[in-house]
């Protein structure tokens, strides 16, 4: 008879996951309510810059970690559950890194290593592309570069980021992405920080573009709009790990009898959503992906509402964690929203 195999020892967490947990426990959680009422401190971002987390998606040849998707999801859950404002500022950085990692040319060689190391922190200005065929930002060829005109309604991290990845639509309906310094300059002016119901601390502004000129070597991506939009729809159909992180944080405020059924719903939804996100055929089962994204919101809303109810009148204090998480839940329900995800969510609410 074969002897039973001894149980495998628990696997140590990935170094970036362990680092994110230390950062959350030591820095983010203790100051989250104060940050929510003020702004994300430069000190928080300094810790993130030095943690290696900004190189999460970057190739190893450029100093990055080339981390698996599961590691990226775990770190996002941890940071969002600890301080959603800080998570959101650093979350902007990963799209520019991924964009550069997939391209070739001067922008990649000039910026990717510096973004991977944390020397530079990047923001993004491209959500307005989802308004197409309306064109909030037009990119026009001018000399040896590109001129940008229009309005970016939402830009997060102003005054905190070093560079930004700006997108516009060309006259031939291409989506063009180029890097600029994240500061006021000729052709680029920022509004005062917007006062929002949640994540005001992330320093979101609108940007007015009036002839901002960027050289050709700043361009990171130029592709037909429909190609970009199709990729964007695939990416945003999947559930956001930050939703699960904030849900976990809300469940931690509840007694076990109240939390247990919600935790079971969370575990099932997360497992199914991540299994689909890892599917080798990302263009398939689109309706199921959107349904799981919506179900994740439903669990989030139930958990954060339960945390508010459990806290009673104290939940109305701005120093209270439950109300902060409930407001962050509102934000996450519209973050990276597309026409398809909005329709799926509204259908579920009507149903």
PDB file of N, CA, C and O in Angstrom, residues 11-67:
ATOM      1  N   UNK A  11       2.334  27.818   0.401  1.00  0.00           N
ATOM      2  CA  UNK A  11       3.250  28.525  -0.482  1.00  0.00           C
ATOM      3  C   UNK A  11       3.402  29.968  -0.021  1.00  0.00           C
ATOM      4  O   UNK A  11       2.426  30.642   0.311  1.00  0.00           O
ATOM      5  N   UNK A  12       4.651  30.432   0.013  1.00  0.00           N
ATOM      6  CA  UNK A  12       4.899  31.819   0.410  1.00  0.00           C
ATOM      7  C   UNK A  12       4.305  32.758  -0.628  1.00  0.00           C
ATOM      8  O   UNK A  12       4.333  32.460  -1.832  1.00  0.00           O
ATOM      9  N   UNK A  13       3.748  33.890  -0.205  1.00  0.00           N
ATOM     10  CA  UNK A  13       3.183  34.825  -1.182  1.00  0.00           C
ATOM     11  C   UNK A  13       4.271  35.399  -2.069  1.00  0.00           C
ATOM     12  O   UNK A  13       5.443  35.479  -1.698  1.00  0.00           O
ATOM     13  N   UNK A  14       3.888  35.784  -3.257  1.00  0.00           N
ATOM     14  CA  UNK A  14       4.800  36.469  -4.169  1.00  0.00           C
ATOM     15  C   UNK A  14       5.361  37.709  -3.463  1.00  0.00           C
ATOM     16  O   UNK A  14       4.643  38.382  -2.707  1.00  0.00           O
ATOM     17  N   UNK A  15       6.643  38.045  -3.669  1.00  0.00           N
ATOM     18  CA  UNK A  15       7.223  39.210  -2.985  1.00  0.00           C
ATOM     19  C   UNK A  15       6.433  40.501  -3.177  1.00  0.00           C
ATOM     20  O   UNK A  15       6.337  41.312  -2.248  1.00  0.00           O
ATOM     21  N   UNK A  16       5.851  40.705  -4.353  1.00  0.00           N
ATOM     22  CA  UNK A  16       5.068  41.930  -4.564  1.00  0.00           C
ATOM     23  C   UNK A  16       3.770  41.903  -3.768  1.00  0.00           C
ATOM     24  O   UNK A  16       3.308  42.950  -3.285  1.00  0.00           O
ATOM     25  N   UNK A  17       3.175  40.729  -3.605  1.00  0.00           N
ATOM     26  CA  UNK A  17       1.967  40.608  -2.778  1.00  0.00           C
ATOM     27  C   UNK A  17       2.318  40.866  -1.322  1.00  0.00           C
ATOM     28  O   UNK A  17       1.611  41.599  -0.614  1.00  0.00           O
ATOM     29  N   UNK A  18       3.413  40.282  -0.844  1.00  0.00           N
ATOM     30  CA  UNK A  18       3.847  40.519   0.533  1.00  0.00           C
ATOM     31  C   UNK A  18       4.167  41.989   0.751  1.00  0.00           C
ATOM     32  O   UNK A  18       3.834  42.572   1.795  1.00  0.00           O
ATOM     33  N   UNK A  19       4.808  42.617  -0.236  1.00  0.00           N
ATOM     34  CA  UNK A  19       5.119  44.035  -0.118  1.00  0.00           C
ATOM     35  C   UNK A  19       3.870  44.897  -0.090  1.00  0.00           C
ATOM     36  O   UNK A  19       3.791  45.876   0.669  1.00  0.00           O
ATOM     37  N   UNK A  20       2.887  44.556  -0.920  1.00  0.00           N
ATOM     38  CA  UNK A  20       1.626  45.301  -0.911  1.00  0.00           C
ATOM     39  C   UNK A  20       0.930  45.172   0.433  1.00  0.00           C
ATOM     40  O   UNK A  20       0.353  46.140   0.949  1.00  0.00           O
ATOM     41  N   UNK A  21       0.977  43.970   1.027  1.00  0.00           N
ATOM     42  CA  UNK A  21       0.353  43.764   2.333  1.00  0.00           C
ATOM     43  C   UNK A  21       1.042  44.601   3.403  1.00  0.00           C
ATOM     44  O   UNK A  21       0.376  45.220   4.252  1.00  0.00           O
ATOM     45  N   UNK A  22       2.363  44.650   3.402  1.00  0.00           N
ATOM     46  CA  UNK A  22       3.084  45.484   4.387  1.00  0.00           C
ATOM     47  C   UNK A  22       2.734  46.955   4.201  1.00  0.00           C
ATOM     48  O   UNK A  22       2.491  47.683   5.174  1.00  0.00           O
ATOM     49  N   UNK A  23       2.721  47.395   2.952  1.00  0.00           N
ATOM     50  CA  UNK A  23       2.379  48.784   2.659  1.00  0.00           C
ATOM     51  C   UNK A  23       0.976  49.114   3.151  1.00  0.00           C
ATOM     52  O   UNK A  23       0.739  50.177   3.743  1.00  0.00           O
ATOM     53  N   UNK A  24       0.035  48.205   2.925  1.00  0.00           N
ATOM     54  CA  UNK A  24      -1.344  48.429   3.372  1.00  0.00           C
ATOM     55  C   UNK A  24      -1.415  48.512   4.889  1.00  0.00           C
ATOM     56  O   UNK A  24      -2.034  49.434   5.450  1.00  0.00           O
ATOM     57  N   UNK A  25      -0.805  47.552   5.568  1.00  0.00           N
ATOM     58  CA  UNK A  25      -0.912  47.480   7.028  1.00  0.00           C
ATOM     59  C   UNK A  25      -0.173  48.622   7.718  1.00  0.00           C
ATOM     60  O   UNK A  25      -0.651  49.170   8.716  1.00  0.00           O
ATOM     61  N   UNK A  26       0.999  48.985   7.193  1.00  0.00           N
ATOM     62  CA  UNK A  26       1.849  49.961   7.877  1.00  0.00           C
ATOM     63  C   UNK A  26       1.529  51.408   7.512  1.00  0.00           C
ATOM     64  O   UNK A  26       1.716  52.311   8.342  1.00  0.00           O
ATOM     65  N   UNK A  27       1.045  51.638   6.281  1.00  0.00           N
ATOM     66  CA  UNK A  27       0.907  53.016   5.787  1.00  0.00           C
ATOM     67  C   UNK A  27      -0.524  53.355   5.397  1.00  0.00           C
ATOM     68  O   UNK A  27      -1.070  54.384   5.829  1.00  0.00           O
ATOM     69  N   UNK A  28      -1.150  52.528   4.562  1.00  0.00           N
ATOM     70  CA  UNK A  28      -2.412  52.928   3.951  1.00  0.00           C
ATOM     71  C   UNK A  28      -3.596  52.857   4.903  1.00  0.00           C
ATOM     72  O   UNK A  28      -4.339  53.836   5.061  1.00  0.00           O
ATOM     73  N   UNK A  29      -3.807  51.702   5.537  1.00  0.00           N
ATOM     74  CA  UNK A  29      -4.981  51.533   6.406  1.00  0.00           C
ATOM     75  C   UNK A  29      -4.981  52.537   7.564  1.00  0.00           C
ATOM     76  O   UNK A  29      -6.015  53.167   7.844  1.00  0.00           O
ATOM     77  N   UNK A  30      -3.869  52.748   8.264  1.00  0.00           N
ATOM     78  CA  UNK A  30      -3.918  53.666   9.413  1.00  0.00           C
ATOM     79  C   UNK A  30      -4.291  55.102   9.042  1.00  0.00           C
ATOM     80  O   UNK A  30      -4.756  55.860   9.905  1.00  0.00           O
ATOM     81  N   UNK A  31      -4.088  55.506   7.794  1.00  0.00           N
ATOM     82  CA  UNK A  31      -4.323  56.905   7.410  1.00  0.00           C
ATOM     83  C   UNK A  31      -5.437  57.065   6.379  1.00  0.00           C
ATOM     84  O   UNK A  31      -5.634  58.166   5.855  1.00  0.00           O
ATOM     85  N   UNK A  32      -6.179  56.003   6.091  1.00  0.00           N
ATOM     86  CA  UNK A  32      -7.121  56.035   4.962  1.00  0.00           C
ATOM     87  C   UNK A  32      -8.212  57.076   5.133  1.00  0.00           C
ATOM     88  O   UNK A  32      -8.575  57.773   4.165  1.00  0.00           O
ATOM     89  N   UNK A  33      -8.779  57.207   6.327  1.00  0.00           N
ATOM     90  CA  UNK A  33      -9.857  58.186   6.517  1.00  0.00           C
ATOM     91  C   UNK A  33      -9.320  59.617   6.419  1.00  0.00           C
ATOM     92  O   UNK A  33      -9.968  60.501   5.860  1.00  0.00           O
ATOM     93  N   UNK A  34      -8.125  59.853   6.950  1.00  0.00           N
ATOM     94  CA  UNK A  34      -7.516  61.177   6.838  1.00  0.00           C
ATOM     95  C   UNK A  34      -7.212  61.514   5.379  1.00  0.00           C
ATOM     96  O   UNK A  34      -7.469  62.628   4.909  1.00  0.00           O
ATOM     97  N   UNK A  35      -6.669  60.548   4.637  1.00  0.00           N
ATOM     98  CA  UNK A  35      -6.389  60.771   3.216  1.00  0.00           C
ATOM     99  C   UNK A  35      -7.677  61.073   2.467  1.00  0.00           C
ATOM    100  O   UNK A  35      -7.723  61.979   1.621  1.00  0.00           O
ATOM    101  N   UNK A  36      -8.744  60.351   2.777  1.00  0.00           N
ATOM    102  CA  UNK A  36     -10.021  60.553   2.102  1.00  0.00           C
ATOM    103  C   UNK A  36     -10.496  61.993   2.238  1.00  0.00           C
ATOM    104  O   UNK A  36     -11.113  62.542   1.319  1.00  0.00           O
ATOM    105  N   UNK A  37     -10.199  62.637   3.358  1.00  0.00           N
ATOM    106  CA  UNK A  37     -10.648  64.017   3.603  1.00  0.00           C
ATOM    107  C   UNK A  37      -9.665  65.048   3.069  1.00  0.00           C
ATOM    108  O   UNK A  37      -9.986  66.235   3.063  1.00  0.00           O
ATOM    109  N   UNK A  38      -8.477  64.626   2.645  1.00  0.00           N
ATOM    110  CA  UNK A  38      -7.459  65.578   2.191  1.00  0.00           C
ATOM    111  C   UNK A  38      -7.006  65.195   0.776  1.00  0.00           C
ATOM    112  O   UNK A  38      -7.720  65.417  -0.177  1.00  0.00           O
ATOM    113  N   UNK A  39      -5.809  64.641   0.660  1.00  0.00           N
ATOM    114  CA  UNK A  39      -5.328  64.169  -0.634  1.00  0.00           C
ATOM    115  C   UNK A  39      -4.277  63.100  -0.415  1.00  0.00           C
ATOM    116  O   UNK A  39      -3.717  62.965   0.683  1.00  0.00           O
ATOM    117  N   UNK A  40      -4.036  62.328  -1.445  1.00  0.00           N
ATOM    118  CA  UNK A  40      -3.041  61.257  -1.351  1.00  0.00           C
ATOM    119  C   UNK A  40      -1.674  61.885  -1.085  1.00  0.00           C
ATOM    120  O   UNK A  40      -1.220  62.739  -1.851  1.00  0.00           O
ATOM    121  N   UNK A  41      -1.009  61.494  -0.005  1.00  0.00           N
ATOM    122  CA  UNK A  41       0.284  62.110   0.322  1.00  0.00           C
ATOM    123  C   UNK A  41       1.397  61.654  -0.613  1.00  0.00           C
ATOM    124  O   UNK A  41       1.417  60.506  -1.076  1.00  0.00           O
ATOM    125  N   UNK A  42       2.326  62.553  -0.845  1.00  0.00           N
ATOM    126  CA  UNK A  42       3.502  62.203  -1.634  1.00  0.00           C
ATOM    127  C   UNK A  42       4.254  61.058  -0.967  1.00  0.00           C
ATOM    128  O   UNK A  42       4.827  60.196  -1.639  1.00  0.00           O
ATOM    129  N   UNK A  43       4.218  61.014   0.368  1.00  0.00           N
ATOM    130  CA  UNK A  43       4.905  59.945   1.091  1.00  0.00           C
ATOM    131  C   UNK A  43       4.341  58.570   0.778  1.00  0.00           C
ATOM    132  O   UNK A  43       5.086  57.581   0.695  1.00  0.00           O
ATOM    133  N   UNK A  44       3.022  58.468   0.631  1.00  0.00           N
ATOM    134  CA  UNK A  44       2.411  57.195   0.227  1.00  0.00           C
ATOM    135  C   UNK A  44       2.958  56.750  -1.133  1.00  0.00           C
ATOM    136  O   UNK A  44       3.307  55.579  -1.341  1.00  0.00           O
ATOM    137  N   UNK A  45       3.019  57.705  -2.054  1.00  0.00           N
ATOM    138  CA  UNK A  45       3.474  57.368  -3.399  1.00  0.00           C
ATOM    139  C   UNK A  45       4.969  57.068  -3.423  1.00  0.00           C
ATOM    140  O   UNK A  45       5.429  56.254  -4.232  1.00  0.00           O
ATOM    141  N   UNK A  46       5.721  57.707  -2.523  1.00  0.00           N
ATOM    142  CA  UNK A  46       7.151  57.396  -2.438  1.00  0.00           C
ATOM    143  C   UNK A  46       7.350  55.941  -2.034  1.00  0.00           C
ATOM    144  O   UNK A  46       8.232  55.249  -2.567  1.00  0.00           O
ATOM    145  N   UNK A  47       6.529  55.466  -1.090  1.00  0.00           N
ATOM    146  CA  UNK A  47       6.626  54.064  -0.699  1.00  0.00           C
ATOM    147  C   UNK A  47       6.250  53.147  -1.864  1.00  0.00           C
ATOM    148  O   UNK A  47       6.868  52.105  -2.068  1.00  0.00           O
ATOM    149  N   UNK A  48       5.239  53.528  -2.625  1.00  0.00           N
ATOM    150  CA  UNK A  48       4.847  52.716  -3.775  1.00  0.00           C
ATOM    151  C   UNK A  48       5.940  52.729  -4.837  1.00  0.00           C
ATOM    152  O   UNK A  48       6.259  51.693  -5.442  1.00  0.00           O
ATOM    153  N   UNK A  49       6.532  53.900  -5.079  1.00  0.00           N
ATOM    154  CA  UNK A  49       7.612  53.995  -6.064  1.00  0.00           C
ATOM    155  C   UNK A  49       8.764  53.052  -5.718  1.00  0.00           C
ATOM    156  O   UNK A  49       9.375  52.440  -6.602  1.00  0.00           O
ATOM    157  N   UNK A  50       9.085  52.948  -4.439  1.00  0.00           N
ATOM    158  CA  UNK A  50      10.239  52.143  -4.015  1.00  0.00           C
ATOM    159  C   UNK A  50       9.894  50.673  -3.790  1.00  0.00           C
ATOM    160  O   UNK A  50      10.782  49.869  -3.513  1.00  0.00           O
ATOM    161  N   UNK A  51       8.606  50.323  -3.907  1.00  0.00           N
ATOM    162  CA  UNK A  51       8.162  48.973  -3.570  1.00  0.00           C
ATOM    163  C   UNK A  51       8.323  47.962  -4.703  1.00  0.00           C
ATOM    164  O   UNK A  51       8.222  46.760  -4.481  1.00  0.00           O
ATOM    165  N   UNK A  52       8.524  48.447  -5.918  1.00  0.00           N
ATOM    166  CA  UNK A  52       8.541  47.569  -7.084  1.00  0.00           C
ATOM    167  C   UNK A  52       7.185  47.380  -7.720  1.00  0.00           C
ATOM    168  O   UNK A  52       7.082  46.800  -8.809  1.00  0.00           O
ATOM    169  N   UNK A  53       6.124  47.870  -7.075  1.00  0.00           N
ATOM    170  CA  UNK A  53       4.775  47.643  -7.592  1.00  0.00           C
ATOM    171  C   UNK A  53       4.518  48.357  -8.924  1.00  0.00           C
ATOM    172  O   UNK A  53       3.692  47.912  -9.717  1.00  0.00           O
ATOM    173  N   UNK A  54       5.229  49.451  -9.182  1.00  0.00           N
ATOM    174  CA  UNK A  54       4.992  50.166 -10.430  1.00  0.00           C
ATOM    175  C   UNK A  54       5.571  49.422 -11.633  1.00  0.00           C
ATOM    176  O   UNK A  54       5.213  49.710 -12.774  1.00  0.00           O
ATOM    177  N   UNK A  55       6.446  48.457 -11.372  1.00  0.00           N
ATOM    178  CA  UNK A  55       6.978  47.631 -12.449  1.00  0.00           C
ATOM    179  C   UNK A  55       6.280  46.295 -12.582  1.00  0.00           C
ATOM    180  O   UNK A  55       6.780  45.393 -13.262  1.00  0.00           O
ATOM    181  N   UNK A  56       5.135  46.178 -11.956  1.00  0.00           N
ATOM    182  CA  UNK A  56       4.382  44.926 -11.919  1.00  0.00           C
ATOM    183  C   UNK A  56       4.243  44.280 -13.291  1.00  0.00           C
ATOM    184  O   UNK A  56       4.476  43.086 -13.478  1.00  0.00           O
ATOM    185  N   UNK A  57       3.868  45.080 -14.301  1.00  0.00           N
ATOM    186  CA  UNK A  57       3.585  44.559 -15.639  1.00  0.00           C
ATOM    187  C   UNK A  57       4.755  44.728 -16.612  1.00  0.00           C
ATOM    188  O   UNK A  57       4.660  44.285 -17.756  1.00  0.00           O
ATOM    189  N   UNK A  58       5.808  45.385 -16.185  1.00  0.00           N
ATOM    190  CA  UNK A  58       6.897  45.686 -17.113  1.00  0.00           C
ATOM    191  C   UNK A  58       7.773  44.460 -17.369  1.00  0.00           C
ATOM    192  O   UNK A  58       7.949  43.615 -16.489  1.00  0.00           O
ATOM    193  N   UNK A  59       8.342  44.345 -18.578  1.00  0.00           N
ATOM    194  CA  UNK A  59       9.249  43.222 -18.866  1.00  0.00           C
ATOM    195  C   UNK A  59      10.481  43.259 -17.957  1.00  0.00           C
ATOM    196  O   UNK A  59      10.941  44.332 -17.551  1.00  0.00           O
ATOM    197  N   UNK A  60      11.021  42.094 -17.667  1.00  0.00           N
ATOM    198  CA  UNK A  60      12.218  42.025 -16.820  1.00  0.00           C
ATOM    199  C   UNK A  60      13.402  42.730 -17.473  1.00  0.00           C
ATOM    200  O   UNK A  60      14.271  43.277 -16.779  1.00  0.00           O
ATOM    201  N   UNK A  61      13.452  42.734 -18.793  1.00  0.00           N
ATOM    202  CA  UNK A  61      14.564  43.391 -19.491  1.00  0.00           C
ATOM    203  C   UNK A  61      14.579  44.902 -19.258  1.00  0.00           C
ATOM    204  O   UNK A  61      15.593  45.554 -19.506  1.00  0.00           O
ATOM    205  N   UNK A  62      13.464  45.445 -18.788  1.00  0.00           N
ATOM    206  CA  UNK A  62      13.400  46.875 -18.475  1.00  0.00           C
ATOM    207  C   UNK A  62      13.315  47.109 -16.966  1.00  0.00           C
ATOM    208  O   UNK A  62      12.947  48.193 -16.525  1.00  0.00           O
ATOM    209  N   UNK A  63      13.634  46.090 -16.183  1.00  0.00           N
ATOM    210  CA  UNK A  63      13.639  46.237 -14.729  1.00  0.00           C
ATOM    211  C   UNK A  63      12.323  45.920 -14.065  1.00  0.00           C
ATOM    212  O   UNK A  63      12.178  46.149 -12.853  1.00  0.00           O
ATOM    213  N   UNK A  64      11.354  45.412 -14.815  1.00  0.00           N
ATOM    214  CA  UNK A  64      10.050  45.099 -14.242  1.00  0.00           C
ATOM    215  C   UNK A  64       9.975  43.695 -13.691  1.00  0.00           C
ATOM    216  O   UNK A  64      10.950  42.929 -13.707  1.00  0.00           O
ATOM    217  N   UNK A  65       8.791  43.339 -13.200  1.00  0.00           N
ATOM    218  CA  UNK A  65       8.579  42.031 -12.584  1.00  0.00           C
ATOM    219  C   UNK A  65       7.926  41.035 -13.522  1.00  0.00           C
ATOM    220  O   UNK A  65       7.984  39.830 -13.258  1.00  0.00           O
ATOM    221  N   UNK A  66       7.281  41.524 -14.596  1.00  0.00           N
ATOM    222  CA  UNK A  66       6.525  40.635 -15.498  1.00  0.00           C
ATOM    223  C   UNK A  66       5.673  39.667 -14.680  1.00  0.00           C
ATOM    224  O   UNK A  66       5.678  38.460 -14.912  1.00  0.00           O
ATOM    225  N   UNK A  67       4.945  40.200 -13.718  1.00  0.00           N
ATOM    226  CA  UNK A  67       4.209  39.367 -12.754  1.00  0.00           C
ATOM    227  C   UNK A  67       3.007  38.695 -13.398  1.00  0.00           C
ATOM    228  O   UNK A  67       2.386  39.250 -14.320  1.00  0.00           O
TER     229      UNK A  67
END
